[in-house]
Amino acid sequence: MWSAADFFSYLSRHLPSLLDGDRQSRSIGENGEAYFPAIPDRFRGQEVPIWVDATGFESTIADQKQRVDGGSLYLAVRKKSGHVSGRVQDQDGNPISGAELSAAGVLTHSDGSGHFELIIPGDKLEQEMDLQAVAHGYKAQKYKVVPDANELTITLPTAP
């Protein structure tokens, strides 16, 4: 989980909006929102395109258009999720099917080819995370991983 200091360092990031050529941007607030006051009257009653352009954040709504009913617009944002993926194998390089992998309370299993993917929600995402791999007949292993980095190769030694 991010510390308050890390989160507030993102407050300087901006969210742009394109309003018929009038580009506006606002900082992300401490509750994960952007507020656009004083939208020109000519846009009231219209749907306008709006999107998030801030590293590590995304809009909470799928539709990238919002209707302007008043003189302001509110856009809720959240931290983007991260991915950790790779392959689980034994010491000879053979895939391990059904290995349990977990990080930040998120759990998945490797498939028949040993491949796995964990999607870590933004509110649980850290720059470096602990990943645990467990499989029947093998010694459990812990790894330090960086989300959204290269695919991992997890090698589990045979249990004694």
Tab-separated table of N, CA and C in Angstrom, residues 1 5 10 30 33-34 37 39 41 54 67 79 84 88 94 96 99 106 112 118 125 127-128 145 155:
chain	number	residue	atom	x	y	z
A	1	MET	N	0.844	-1.173	0.000
A	1	MET	CA	0.000	0.000	0.000
A	1	MET	C	0.891	1.239	0.000
A	5	ALA	N	2.562	10.031	1.940
A	5	ALA	CA	3.538	10.878	1.241
A	5	ALA	C	3.645	10.498	-0.229
A	10	TYR	N	1.637	12.414	-5.952
A	10	TYR	CA	0.915	12.352	-7.217
A	10	TYR	C	-0.080	13.498	-7.387
A	30	GLU	N	-6.943	14.831	-2.718
A	30	GLU	CA	-6.486	13.824	-1.763
A	30	GLU	C	-7.452	12.656	-1.616
A	33	GLU	N	-9.941	12.471	-6.735
A	33	GLU	CA	-10.910	13.093	-7.616
A	33	GLU	C	-10.291	14.321	-8.283
A	34	ALA	N	-10.901	14.754	-9.364
A	34	ALA	CA	-10.530	16.013	-10.014
A	34	ALA	C	-11.819	16.803	-10.190
A	37	PRO	N	-14.225	23.355	-12.053
A	37	PRO	CA	-15.217	24.406	-11.844
A	37	PRO	C	-15.282	25.330	-13.069
A	39	ILE	N	-17.014	25.601	-15.914
A	39	ILE	CA	-17.028	25.133	-17.299
A	39	ILE	C	-17.888	26.116	-18.097
A	41	ASP	N	-20.539	28.063	-20.288
A	41	ASP	CA	-21.971	27.791	-20.468
A	41	ASP	C	-22.284	27.035	-21.750
A	54	ALA	N	-2.503	10.782	-16.095
A	54	ALA	CA	-1.659	10.888	-14.908
A	54	ALA	C	-1.045	9.521	-14.642
A	67	ARG	N	-21.732	14.042	-19.155
A	67	ARG	CA	-22.683	15.115	-19.445
A	67	ARG	C	-22.444	16.257	-18.463
A	79	LYS	N	-6.057	4.506	-8.420
A	79	LYS	CA	-4.752	4.011	-8.845
A	79	LYS	C	-4.947	2.831	-9.780
A	84	VAL	N	1.765	-8.997	-12.235
A	84	VAL	CA	2.959	-9.813	-12.013
A	84	VAL	C	2.671	-11.123	-12.734
A	88	VAL	N	6.209	-20.930	-13.597
A	88	VAL	CA	6.722	-21.708	-12.468
A	88	VAL	C	7.279	-23.013	-13.030
A	94	ASN	N	11.094	-27.984	-16.041
A	94	ASN	CA	9.766	-28.506	-16.381
A	94	ASN	C	8.686	-27.649	-15.720
A	96	ILE	N	5.485	-26.403	-13.662
A	96	ILE	CA	4.743	-26.903	-12.504
A	96	ILE	C	3.322	-26.368	-12.616
A	99	ALA	N	0.652	-24.585	-9.170
A	99	ALA	CA	1.381	-23.896	-8.099
A	99	ALA	C	0.551	-22.701	-7.643
A	106	VAL	N	-3.556	-11.300	-2.923
A	106	VAL	CA	-4.135	-11.760	-4.189
A	106	VAL	C	-3.536	-13.126	-4.505
A	112	GLY	N	-1.425	-25.311	-16.866
A	112	GLY	CA	-0.754	-26.538	-17.280
A	112	GLY	C	0.635	-26.330	-17.845
A	118	LEU	N	-0.901	-12.474	-11.889
A	118	LEU	CA	-1.565	-11.851	-10.744
A	118	LEU	C	-1.904	-10.421	-11.134
A	125	LEU	N	-1.112	-2.004	-4.452
A	125	LEU	CA	0.102	-1.998	-5.252
A	125	LEU	C	1.239	-1.254	-4.554
A	127	GLN	N	5.741	-0.487	-5.011
A	127	GLN	CA	6.815	-0.493	-5.999
A	127	GLN	C	7.541	-1.826	-6.027
A	128	GLU	N	7.721	-2.430	-4.866
A	128	GLU	CA	8.321	-3.760	-4.757
A	128	GLU	C	7.438	-4.571	-3.823
A	145	VAL	N	9.393	-8.878	-6.011
A	145	VAL	CA	9.030	-8.632	-7.404
A	145	VAL	C	8.622	-7.175	-7.603
A	155	THR	N	11.538	-20.796	-9.911
A	155	THR	CA	12.045	-22.168	-9.836
A	155	THR	C	11.834	-22.694	-8.425
